[in-house]
C-alpha cells in the first residue's frame, strides 16, 4: 500500500535591499495575498504557496511560508527575530543596479548566523530591463558561487524565471 | 510777469479743485478707517457671522453633496482638535447620542445574562444541578462559578498550535463557525506580531505578548519552550481557563518535546496533539443547546443510575488525570562546562580515536552530539561513551558520518575543473565525445550533492560579439540541460556566458579557435559562516 504523501512546511525569507523586487517576485509566484498593510506596519508580510509535487522525493508536497521582510537594511532585533527558523532564503538583486549586489547591506551573514544550515538561492531580478539578457553581470555569478548558491535570472514583470527559481528553491529544501 | 501768471494759476487751481481735494482727503480717511476695521478680526467676524451662516444655510440647502465633499476632509481633524481642547464640551454634546447607545447595549447584555441565569436557575432542580454539584465537588470549583460559567457565553472558537521558532502552524482545532482565513498565514502573522511586540515595545525586558483583542474576540497566546498556543475566544474567560491552558501546553510539551525540538516541517508527526487540544476546546465550548431537556418522566431513576455510572466512569480517570496533570518536578540544574570536561576526559581515556571534533550542544537537560569526520562505528562508540558519563535525560546523536554529504576532495574538484567540452565551428549541440565526457562527470557530482557548479560557455573569434555571446550561452545551457537530464539538480548549476572574452588559445589558427569553442567548469568553495 502506498504511503500517504508527506507535506513539508518550510519557512523561507525574502532578502534584498530596497526596491530590488522581492515583494513583486513573491507576489508573482503566489496569487493568494494577505494584506499589504502588514508590511508597512510591522515590517513583514507573509505569503503561503504550495509547490507543485515532486514525485519520487522524500516529501512529495512542499508548502512554502514566505516571509517578505521590509527595511532590512537596518538590522533591528525584530528583523533578527524574523530570520529565526528559516530553512532557506531567496536573496534578490536588481540586475540594473550593481549597488544592490552588496550582501552586507542585507545582513546575509546575520541570517546565516541565525540559520547556519539554511539554503540560499540568488535571484537576479529585472532581467527584462537589461539591454542584453544573455550577458548578466558575471560578478553576481561569482558572488552566488562563493555562497554555494544557485543563481537564477528573473523578471517579476514578465514572470520569466520566477517559477524556475522557486522550483530550484524546492529542490534545495528537499535535498 | 511770469511770477504773476504762476500765482494766478495757483489761485485758479485752488478755486477749481478745492472741493475735490477735500473729498479726496475724506476718502483717504474713510479708507484708513475701513482698513482698520478689516484688520480687526473680531469685528470683521462679528459683521460676517450672520452673512456666513445665511450663505452656508442656503448653500447646504441647495447643494448638499458639494458641501459634504468640501467639508468632509476637515471634519476628522476638527473633531480631533475639539476633543483635545474641549473634551468636556464634546462629551456633553455627544452624551445624548452615545449615552443612549451604551445604555442600550448594556441593557441588552444584562437582559441576555439575566435570561441565561434564569434558565439555569429554572434547571436548578433538574439533573443538571446534581451534575453541577458533582462537578463542583470533584473539581473544587464552586457551584456558583460553574453556574456563572454556564451563563456567560465564553467560548473557544479556534485553537492553533504554532511552532514557536518558525511560526508554522502545527495543528489546529476549530468549530464550525471559525473563520475560513488561511491558518498558515494567521499563525505566521501572530508569530511576527509577537516578535515585533517583544522587540519593539519592550526590548530586553523579556516580556511576552499574551493577549490580542479584536472587537469581541480575544486571542490568547501561551508560549512554551517550542510552541505557542493561540486561542481565539469570545466572552469572559472563567477562572480555570488560564490553568487549563497551561496544563494543555505542559501536556503537549511533555509528550512531544522531542518532535517539536527537531521539527523539520512535517506537521503530520504532530497530529497526535489534536486530542489534547480538542479536550481543551470541549472544556470551553458552549454546551449543546438544551441537550437532554427532552428526558422522559421516568428519567429520575435513570438519572440516578446514570449519575452512579458517571461517578464510576469519572472517578478512575479523574485520579489518573490529576496524577498526570501534576507539574513534573524541576530537574536539578546541570553544570554544562564541568560535565563536558568530564565527558572529554572519559572519551580520551576510553576511545582509541581522536574525538576532538565532537561538539556538544546543550538545551537544558538535553544534549545533542554533533561533529564531522567520524565513521559509522565511531559515531556509535562516541554516543555510547558519552551516555556512560553524562547524567542527562536525553542524548541526541547528530554526528555526521561519511555517509552524509561531505565536502568535495581536491582531486575530484581538479578532475571536474580540468574537463573541457569542445564544440565544432558554429555548433552549440554536443558531440558524442562531449556527451561521454559529461556522463563521466555525473557520478562525481552525484557523490557530493552539496557542491554547486558554475558552467562557463565560451566562443571563438571572429564574429559578431553579440552572436558570440549568444553561442557561448547556448553551449553552457546545452551542458546544463544534459547534466540535469542525467540527474544533477538544476538548483546546483549556474551558467555564465563569456562570449569570446576568455580565450584559451589564439584565435589566429583553426586549432586555437577549436580550443576556444568550449564549456568549462568552476566549483566554488563553500563560504563558512560558522
Short mmCIF file of N, CA, C and O in Angstrom, two decimals, chain A residues 6-11 32-34 38 41-42 44-48 57-58 63 65 67 77-78 81-82 84-86 108-109 112-113 116-117 132-136 138 141-142 144-151 153 168-169 171-172 175, chain B residues 164-169 181-182 184-196 198-200 203 263-268 449-452 454 456 466 469-470 473 480 489-497 524-527 529-530:
data_model
loop_
_atom_site.label_atom_id
_atom_site.label_comp_id
_atom_site.label_asym_id
_atom_site.label_seq_id
_atom_site.Cartn_x
_atom_site.Cartn_y
_atom_site.Cartn_z
N UNK A 6 3.67 13.08 2.14
CA UNK A 6 4.02 13.96 3.26
C UNK A 6 4.07 15.40 2.75
O UNK A 6 4.57 15.65 1.66
N UNK A 7 3.51 16.31 3.53
CA UNK A 7 3.66 17.72 3.20
C UNK A 7 4.63 18.34 4.19
O UNK A 7 4.44 18.26 5.39
N UNK A 8 5.68 18.93 3.64
CA UNK A 8 6.63 19.62 4.50
C UNK A 8 6.35 21.12 4.43
O UNK A 8 6.24 21.68 3.34
N UNK A 9 6.23 21.75 5.58
CA UNK A 9 6.06 23.21 5.63
C UNK A 9 7.42 23.83 5.93
O UNK A 9 8.07 23.44 6.89
N UNK A 10 7.83 24.77 5.12
CA UNK A 10 9.15 25.39 5.32
C UNK A 10 9.02 26.90 5.32
O UNK A 10 8.38 27.47 4.43
N UNK A 11 9.66 27.51 6.31
CA UNK A 11 9.69 28.97 6.33
C UNK A 11 10.89 29.43 5.50
O UNK A 11 11.99 28.92 5.65
N UNK A 32 -2.54 34.07 -3.91
CA UNK A 32 -3.37 34.44 -2.76
C UNK A 32 -2.60 35.41 -1.88
O UNK A 32 -1.58 35.07 -1.35
N UNK A 33 -3.09 36.60 -1.75
CA UNK A 33 -2.38 37.60 -0.95
C UNK A 33 -3.00 37.74 0.42
O UNK A 33 -4.17 37.43 0.60
N UNK A 34 -2.20 38.19 1.34
CA UNK A 34 -2.77 38.55 2.63
C UNK A 34 -3.14 40.03 2.53
O UNK A 34 -3.93 40.40 1.70
N UNK A 38 0.21 45.03 6.39
CA UNK A 38 1.05 44.46 7.43
C UNK A 38 2.52 44.79 7.18
O UNK A 38 3.27 44.99 8.09
N UNK A 41 3.38 48.06 8.50
CA UNK A 41 3.12 48.20 9.93
C UNK A 41 4.19 47.51 10.78
O UNK A 41 4.79 48.14 11.63
N UNK A 42 4.40 46.25 10.55
CA UNK A 42 5.36 45.55 11.41
C UNK A 42 6.57 45.05 10.62
O UNK A 42 7.39 44.33 11.15
N UNK A 44 6.83 43.03 8.03
CA UNK A 44 6.85 41.70 7.42
C UNK A 44 5.49 41.40 6.81
O UNK A 44 4.46 41.84 7.30
N UNK A 45 5.56 40.69 5.72
CA UNK A 45 4.33 40.25 5.08
C UNK A 45 4.52 38.76 4.77
O UNK A 45 5.60 38.35 4.36
N UNK A 46 3.49 37.98 5.00
CA UNK A 46 3.66 36.54 4.87
C UNK A 46 2.78 35.99 3.75
O UNK A 46 1.61 36.37 3.64
N UNK A 47 3.36 35.15 2.94
CA UNK A 47 2.62 34.51 1.86
C UNK A 47 2.78 33.00 2.02
O UNK A 47 3.77 32.53 2.57
N UNK A 48 1.82 32.28 1.49
CA UNK A 48 1.93 30.83 1.52
C UNK A 48 1.72 30.29 0.12
O UNK A 48 0.87 30.78 -0.62
N UNK A 57 10.33 12.07 -4.41
CA UNK A 57 11.08 12.73 -3.34
C UNK A 57 10.63 12.20 -1.99
O UNK A 57 9.56 11.60 -1.87
N UNK A 58 11.43 12.50 -0.98
CA UNK A 58 11.07 12.07 0.38
C UNK A 58 9.72 12.64 0.77
O UNK A 58 8.86 11.98 1.31
N UNK A 63 5.19 23.02 1.22
CA UNK A 63 4.43 24.26 1.45
C UNK A 63 5.43 25.34 1.89
O UNK A 63 6.09 25.18 2.91
N UNK A 65 6.24 28.93 3.34
CA UNK A 65 5.72 30.07 4.08
C UNK A 65 6.75 31.18 3.89
O UNK A 65 7.82 31.15 4.51
N UNK A 67 8.36 34.72 4.17
CA UNK A 67 8.38 35.94 4.99
C UNK A 67 9.07 37.02 4.17
O UNK A 67 10.29 36.95 3.96
N UNK A 77 16.48 44.24 16.14
CA UNK A 77 16.21 42.96 16.81
C UNK A 77 14.99 42.26 16.21
O UNK A 77 14.93 41.04 16.15
N UNK A 78 14.01 43.06 15.76
CA UNK A 78 12.81 42.45 15.17
C UNK A 78 13.19 41.69 13.90
O UNK A 78 12.73 40.56 13.69
N UNK A 81 14.72 38.49 14.74
CA UNK A 81 13.70 37.54 15.17
C UNK A 81 12.98 36.94 13.98
O UNK A 81 12.63 35.77 13.97
N UNK A 82 12.72 37.80 12.97
CA UNK A 82 12.02 37.29 11.79
C UNK A 82 12.84 36.25 11.03
O UNK A 82 12.29 35.42 10.34
N UNK A 84 14.50 33.90 12.37
CA UNK A 84 14.56 32.65 13.11
C UNK A 84 13.75 31.54 12.44
O UNK A 84 12.62 31.75 12.03
N UNK A 85 14.35 30.36 12.39
CA UNK A 85 13.62 29.19 11.93
C UNK A 85 13.49 29.09 10.43
O UNK A 85 12.75 28.22 9.94
N UNK A 86 14.17 29.95 9.67
CA UNK A 86 14.03 29.88 8.21
C UNK A 86 14.87 28.73 7.67
O UNK A 86 16.01 28.53 8.08
N UNK A 108 23.33 39.30 5.18
CA UNK A 108 23.29 37.87 4.89
C UNK A 108 24.07 37.08 5.94
O UNK A 108 23.69 35.96 6.29
N UNK A 109 25.16 37.67 6.45
CA UNK A 109 25.93 36.97 7.48
C UNK A 109 25.10 36.80 8.75
O UNK A 109 25.15 35.74 9.38
N UNK A 112 22.76 33.99 8.19
CA UNK A 112 23.41 32.68 8.26
C UNK A 112 23.81 32.35 9.70
O UNK A 112 23.88 31.18 10.07
N UNK A 113 24.06 33.38 10.50
CA UNK A 113 24.37 33.12 11.90
C UNK A 113 23.14 32.57 12.63
O UNK A 113 23.23 31.65 13.43
N UNK A 116 22.36 28.61 10.44
CA UNK A 116 23.58 28.14 9.78
C UNK A 116 23.33 27.11 8.68
O UNK A 116 24.11 26.99 7.76
N UNK A 117 22.26 26.35 8.80
CA UNK A 117 22.03 25.28 7.82
C UNK A 117 21.10 25.70 6.69
O UNK A 117 20.78 24.89 5.83
N UNK A 132 20.93 43.40 -22.79
CA UNK A 132 21.34 42.11 -23.36
C UNK A 132 21.12 41.02 -22.31
O UNK A 132 21.89 40.90 -21.36
N UNK A 133 20.07 40.28 -22.51
CA UNK A 133 19.69 39.29 -21.48
C UNK A 133 20.66 38.12 -21.43
O UNK A 133 20.65 37.34 -20.49
N UNK A 134 21.50 37.98 -22.46
CA UNK A 134 22.38 36.82 -22.47
C UNK A 134 23.70 37.10 -21.75
O UNK A 134 24.55 36.23 -21.66
N UNK A 135 23.91 38.31 -21.27
CA UNK A 135 25.15 38.57 -20.54
C UNK A 135 24.88 39.25 -19.21
O UNK A 135 25.14 40.43 -19.03
N UNK A 136 24.33 38.49 -18.26
CA UNK A 136 24.11 39.07 -16.93
C UNK A 136 25.45 39.32 -16.25
O UNK A 136 26.46 38.72 -16.63
N UNK A 138 28.72 39.17 -14.46
CA UNK A 138 29.46 37.97 -14.04
C UNK A 138 29.80 38.04 -12.56
O UNK A 138 29.99 37.02 -11.90
N UNK A 141 27.39 36.10 -10.60
CA UNK A 141 27.62 34.64 -10.66
C UNK A 141 28.72 34.25 -9.70
O UNK A 141 28.62 33.23 -9.00
N UNK A 142 29.76 35.06 -9.65
CA UNK A 142 30.87 34.76 -8.73
C UNK A 142 30.41 34.84 -7.28
O UNK A 142 30.78 34.02 -6.44
N UNK A 144 27.34 34.40 -6.19
CA UNK A 144 26.49 33.22 -5.91
C UNK A 144 27.37 32.01 -5.69
O UNK A 144 27.13 31.21 -4.77
N UNK A 145 28.40 31.90 -6.51
CA UNK A 145 29.31 30.76 -6.38
C UNK A 145 29.99 30.75 -5.03
O UNK A 145 30.11 29.70 -4.40
N UNK A 146 30.41 31.92 -4.57
CA UNK A 146 31.12 31.96 -3.29
C UNK A 146 30.21 31.59 -2.12
O UNK A 146 30.70 31.25 -1.05
N UNK A 147 28.90 31.69 -2.32
CA UNK A 147 27.96 31.28 -1.27
C UNK A 147 27.35 29.91 -1.57
O UNK A 147 26.36 29.52 -0.94
N UNK A 148 27.89 29.24 -2.57
CA UNK A 148 27.35 27.94 -2.99
C UNK A 148 25.86 28.01 -3.27
O UNK A 148 25.10 27.11 -2.92
N UNK A 149 25.44 29.09 -3.86
CA UNK A 149 24.01 29.27 -4.10
C UNK A 149 23.74 29.27 -5.59
O UNK A 149 24.50 29.88 -6.35
N UNK A 150 22.69 28.62 -6.02
CA UNK A 150 22.33 28.71 -7.43
C UNK A 150 21.85 30.13 -7.76
O UNK A 150 21.23 30.77 -6.92
N UNK A 151 22.20 30.58 -8.94
CA UNK A 151 21.79 31.93 -9.36
C UNK A 151 20.83 31.80 -10.52
O UNK A 151 21.14 31.13 -11.52
N UNK A 153 17.98 33.99 -13.06
CA UNK A 153 17.61 35.33 -13.52
C UNK A 153 16.11 35.40 -13.72
O UNK A 153 15.51 34.51 -14.31
N UNK A 168 13.85 25.67 -8.03
CA UNK A 168 15.21 25.44 -7.55
C UNK A 168 15.24 25.48 -6.02
O UNK A 168 15.92 24.69 -5.37
N UNK A 169 14.47 26.40 -5.46
CA UNK A 169 14.39 26.50 -4.00
C UNK A 169 13.80 25.22 -3.42
O UNK A 169 14.26 24.70 -2.41
N UNK A 171 13.91 22.23 -4.71
CA UNK A 171 14.92 21.17 -4.78
C UNK A 171 15.92 21.30 -3.64
O UNK A 171 16.34 20.32 -3.03
N UNK A 172 16.27 22.54 -3.37
CA UNK A 172 17.23 22.81 -2.30
C UNK A 172 16.67 22.37 -0.94
O UNK A 172 17.37 21.78 -0.13
N UNK A 175 16.55 18.58 -0.50
CA UNK A 175 17.82 17.87 -0.69
C UNK A 175 18.16 17.05 0.54
O UNK A 175 17.98 17.51 1.65
N UNK B 164 7.05 27.64 17.65
CA UNK B 164 7.43 28.95 18.15
C UNK B 164 8.49 29.62 17.29
O UNK B 164 8.43 30.82 17.03
N UNK B 165 9.45 28.87 16.83
CA UNK B 165 10.57 29.49 16.11
C UNK B 165 10.21 29.88 14.68
O UNK B 165 10.55 30.96 14.22
N UNK B 166 9.51 28.99 13.98
CA UNK B 166 9.23 29.25 12.56
C UNK B 166 7.90 29.93 12.32
O UNK B 166 7.67 30.49 11.26
N UNK B 167 6.99 29.85 13.28
CA UNK B 167 5.65 30.39 13.07
C UNK B 167 4.78 29.48 12.22
O UNK B 167 3.68 29.86 11.80
N UNK B 168 5.26 28.27 11.97
CA UNK B 168 4.48 27.34 11.12
C UNK B 168 3.36 26.71 11.96
O UNK B 168 3.57 26.32 13.11
N UNK B 169 2.19 26.64 11.34
CA UNK B 169 1.04 26.05 12.03
C UNK B 169 1.23 24.55 12.13
O UNK B 169 1.41 23.87 11.11
N UNK B 181 -10.14 31.98 7.17
CA UNK B 181 -8.88 32.58 6.71
C UNK B 181 -7.77 31.52 6.69
O UNK B 181 -7.84 30.54 7.43
N UNK B 182 -6.79 31.74 5.85
CA UNK B 182 -5.68 30.81 5.74
C UNK B 182 -4.94 30.75 7.08
O UNK B 182 -4.30 31.69 7.50
N UNK B 184 -2.34 29.10 8.00
CA UNK B 184 -0.87 29.20 7.94
C UNK B 184 -0.43 30.65 8.00
O UNK B 184 0.55 30.99 8.64
N UNK B 185 -1.17 31.51 7.28
CA UNK B 185 -0.82 32.93 7.29
C UNK B 185 -1.12 33.53 8.66
O UNK B 185 -0.35 34.34 9.18
N UNK B 186 -2.24 33.11 9.25
CA UNK B 186 -2.61 33.64 10.57
C UNK B 186 -1.53 33.28 11.59
O UNK B 186 -1.08 34.13 12.36
N UNK B 187 -1.10 32.02 11.56
CA UNK B 187 -0.09 31.63 12.56
C UNK B 187 1.22 32.37 12.33
O UNK B 187 1.88 32.78 13.27
N UNK B 188 1.58 32.56 11.07
CA UNK B 188 2.80 33.32 10.76
C UNK B 188 2.69 34.75 11.22
O UNK B 188 3.62 35.29 11.84
N UNK B 189 1.56 35.37 10.95
CA UNK B 189 1.39 36.77 11.34
C UNK B 189 1.37 36.92 12.86
O UNK B 189 1.92 37.87 13.40
N UNK B 190 0.73 35.97 13.55
CA UNK B 190 0.70 36.05 15.02
C UNK B 190 2.13 35.97 15.57
O UNK B 190 2.49 36.69 16.50
N UNK B 191 2.92 35.09 14.98
CA UNK B 191 4.31 34.97 15.41
C UNK B 191 5.07 36.27 15.15
O UNK B 191 5.83 36.74 16.00
N UNK B 192 4.85 36.84 13.96
CA UNK B 192 5.54 38.09 13.62
C UNK B 192 5.11 39.22 14.56
O UNK B 192 5.94 39.99 15.03
N UNK B 193 3.83 39.28 14.84
CA UNK B 193 3.33 40.34 15.73
C UNK B 193 3.93 40.16 17.13
O UNK B 193 4.35 41.11 17.77
N UNK B 194 3.96 38.90 17.58
CA UNK B 194 4.54 38.63 18.91
C UNK B 194 6.02 39.05 18.94
O UNK B 194 6.46 39.73 19.85
N UNK B 195 6.76 38.65 17.90
CA UNK B 195 8.18 39.01 17.84
C UNK B 195 8.34 40.53 17.79
O UNK B 195 9.24 41.09 18.42
N UNK B 196 7.49 41.17 17.00
CA UNK B 196 7.57 42.62 16.84
C UNK B 196 7.32 43.31 18.18
O UNK B 196 8.08 44.19 18.60
N UNK B 198 7.61 42.09 21.14
CA UNK B 198 8.66 41.76 22.12
C UNK B 198 9.89 42.65 21.92
O UNK B 198 10.48 43.10 22.89
N UNK B 199 10.25 42.90 20.66
CA UNK B 199 11.48 43.65 20.40
C UNK B 199 11.26 45.15 20.29
O UNK B 199 12.13 45.93 20.62
N UNK B 200 10.09 45.53 19.80
CA UNK B 200 9.87 46.96 19.56
C UNK B 200 9.29 47.67 20.79
O UNK B 200 9.61 48.83 21.04
N UNK B 203 11.98 46.06 24.52
CA UNK B 203 13.23 45.36 24.19
C UNK B 203 14.03 45.02 25.44
O UNK B 203 14.19 45.85 26.33
N UNK B 263 11.75 19.73 14.89
CA UNK B 263 10.72 19.92 13.84
C UNK B 263 11.38 20.34 12.53
O UNK B 263 12.15 21.30 12.48
N UNK B 264 11.04 19.60 11.46
CA UNK B 264 11.66 19.93 10.17
C UNK B 264 10.61 20.26 9.12
O UNK B 264 10.91 20.25 7.93
N UNK B 265 9.39 20.50 9.55
CA UNK B 265 8.36 20.91 8.60
C UNK B 265 7.27 19.88 8.38
O UNK B 265 6.27 20.18 7.73
N UNK B 266 7.45 18.66 8.91
CA UNK B 266 6.43 17.63 8.71
C UNK B 266 5.40 17.72 9.84
O UNK B 266 5.58 17.17 10.92
N UNK B 267 4.31 18.42 9.57
CA UNK B 267 3.31 18.66 10.62
C UNK B 267 2.50 17.41 10.95
O UNK B 267 1.89 17.32 12.01
N UNK B 268 2.52 16.42 10.03
CA UNK B 268 1.71 15.23 10.28
C UNK B 268 2.21 14.47 11.51
O UNK B 268 1.47 13.74 12.14
N UNK B 449 26.55 15.96 -3.24
CA UNK B 449 25.33 16.70 -3.61
C UNK B 449 25.28 18.14 -3.12
O UNK B 449 24.43 18.90 -3.56
N UNK B 450 26.19 18.52 -2.19
CA UNK B 450 26.16 19.91 -1.72
C UNK B 450 26.98 20.84 -2.60
O UNK B 450 26.90 22.06 -2.48
N UNK B 451 27.80 20.24 -3.45
CA UNK B 451 28.71 21.06 -4.25
C UNK B 451 27.97 21.72 -5.42
O UNK B 451 27.33 21.03 -6.22
N UNK B 452 28.05 23.02 -5.51
CA UNK B 452 27.44 23.71 -6.66
C UNK B 452 28.48 23.83 -7.77
O UNK B 452 29.67 23.64 -7.54
N UNK B 454 29.56 26.02 -11.49
CA UNK B 454 29.34 27.10 -12.45
C UNK B 454 29.78 26.61 -13.82
O UNK B 454 30.92 26.14 -13.98
N UNK B 456 30.65 27.55 -17.53
CA UNK B 456 31.02 28.75 -18.30
C UNK B 456 31.14 28.40 -19.78
O UNK B 456 31.91 27.53 -20.17
N UNK B 466 27.84 39.97 -30.24
CA UNK B 466 26.52 39.56 -29.75
C UNK B 466 26.26 38.08 -30.07
O UNK B 466 25.80 37.32 -29.23
N UNK B 469 28.40 35.86 -27.93
CA UNK B 469 27.86 35.77 -26.57
C UNK B 469 26.70 34.78 -26.52
O UNK B 469 26.60 33.94 -25.62
N UNK B 470 25.84 34.88 -27.52
CA UNK B 470 24.67 34.00 -27.58
C UNK B 470 25.11 32.55 -27.75
O UNK B 470 24.57 31.63 -27.11
N UNK B 473 26.43 31.16 -24.56
CA UNK B 473 25.35 30.88 -23.61
C UNK B 473 24.61 29.59 -23.99
O UNK B 473 24.32 28.77 -23.13
N UNK B 480 24.23 22.25 -19.28
CA UNK B 480 23.40 22.20 -18.07
C UNK B 480 22.20 21.27 -18.27
O UNK B 480 21.88 20.46 -17.40
N UNK B 489 20.97 18.07 -9.96
CA UNK B 489 19.90 19.03 -9.66
C UNK B 489 20.16 20.39 -10.32
O UNK B 489 21.27 20.94 -10.23
N UNK B 490 19.10 20.90 -10.91
CA UNK B 490 19.17 22.18 -11.61
C UNK B 490 19.63 23.30 -10.67
O UNK B 490 20.38 24.20 -11.05
N UNK B 491 19.18 23.17 -9.42
CA UNK B 491 19.48 24.22 -8.45
C UNK B 491 20.97 24.34 -8.15
O UNK B 491 21.43 25.34 -7.63
N UNK B 492 21.74 23.30 -8.46
CA UNK B 492 23.17 23.34 -8.17
C UNK B 492 23.97 24.02 -9.26
O UNK B 492 25.14 24.31 -9.07
N UNK B 493 23.34 24.21 -10.41
CA UNK B 493 24.12 24.65 -11.57
C UNK B 493 23.81 26.10 -11.95
O UNK B 493 22.66 26.49 -12.08
N UNK B 494 24.87 26.86 -12.13
CA UNK B 494 24.74 28.24 -12.59
C UNK B 494 25.48 28.37 -13.91
O UNK B 494 26.58 27.82 -14.05
N UNK B 495 24.87 29.05 -14.87
CA UNK B 495 25.60 29.20 -16.13
C UNK B 495 26.06 30.65 -16.30
O UNK B 495 25.38 31.59 -15.88
N UNK B 496 27.22 30.76 -16.94
CA UNK B 496 27.78 32.09 -17.25
C UNK B 496 28.21 32.07 -18.72
O UNK B 496 28.88 31.13 -19.16
N UNK B 497 27.79 33.09 -19.47
CA UNK B 497 28.20 33.19 -20.88
C UNK B 497 29.32 34.22 -20.97
O UNK B 497 29.15 35.37 -20.59
N UNK B 524 32.83 26.41 -6.99
CA UNK B 524 33.09 27.35 -5.89
C UNK B 524 33.26 26.64 -4.57
O UNK B 524 32.62 25.60 -4.33
N UNK B 525 34.12 27.19 -3.78
CA UNK B 525 34.30 26.64 -2.42
C UNK B 525 33.27 27.28 -1.51
O UNK B 525 33.00 28.48 -1.64
N UNK B 526 32.74 26.47 -0.61
CA UNK B 526 31.68 26.97 0.27
C UNK B 526 32.22 28.01 1.22
O UNK B 526 33.30 27.84 1.78
N UNK B 527 31.47 29.09 1.36
CA UNK B 527 31.82 30.10 2.36
C UNK B 527 31.27 29.67 3.71
O UNK B 527 30.10 29.34 3.83
N UNK B 529 30.11 30.24 7.48
CA UNK B 529 29.62 31.27 8.40
C UNK B 529 29.71 30.80 9.83
O UNK B 529 29.25 31.47 10.72
N UNK B 530 30.15 29.58 10.03
CA UNK B 530 30.07 29.03 11.39
C UNK B 530 31.29 29.42 12.19
O UNK B 530 32.34 29.71 11.65
#
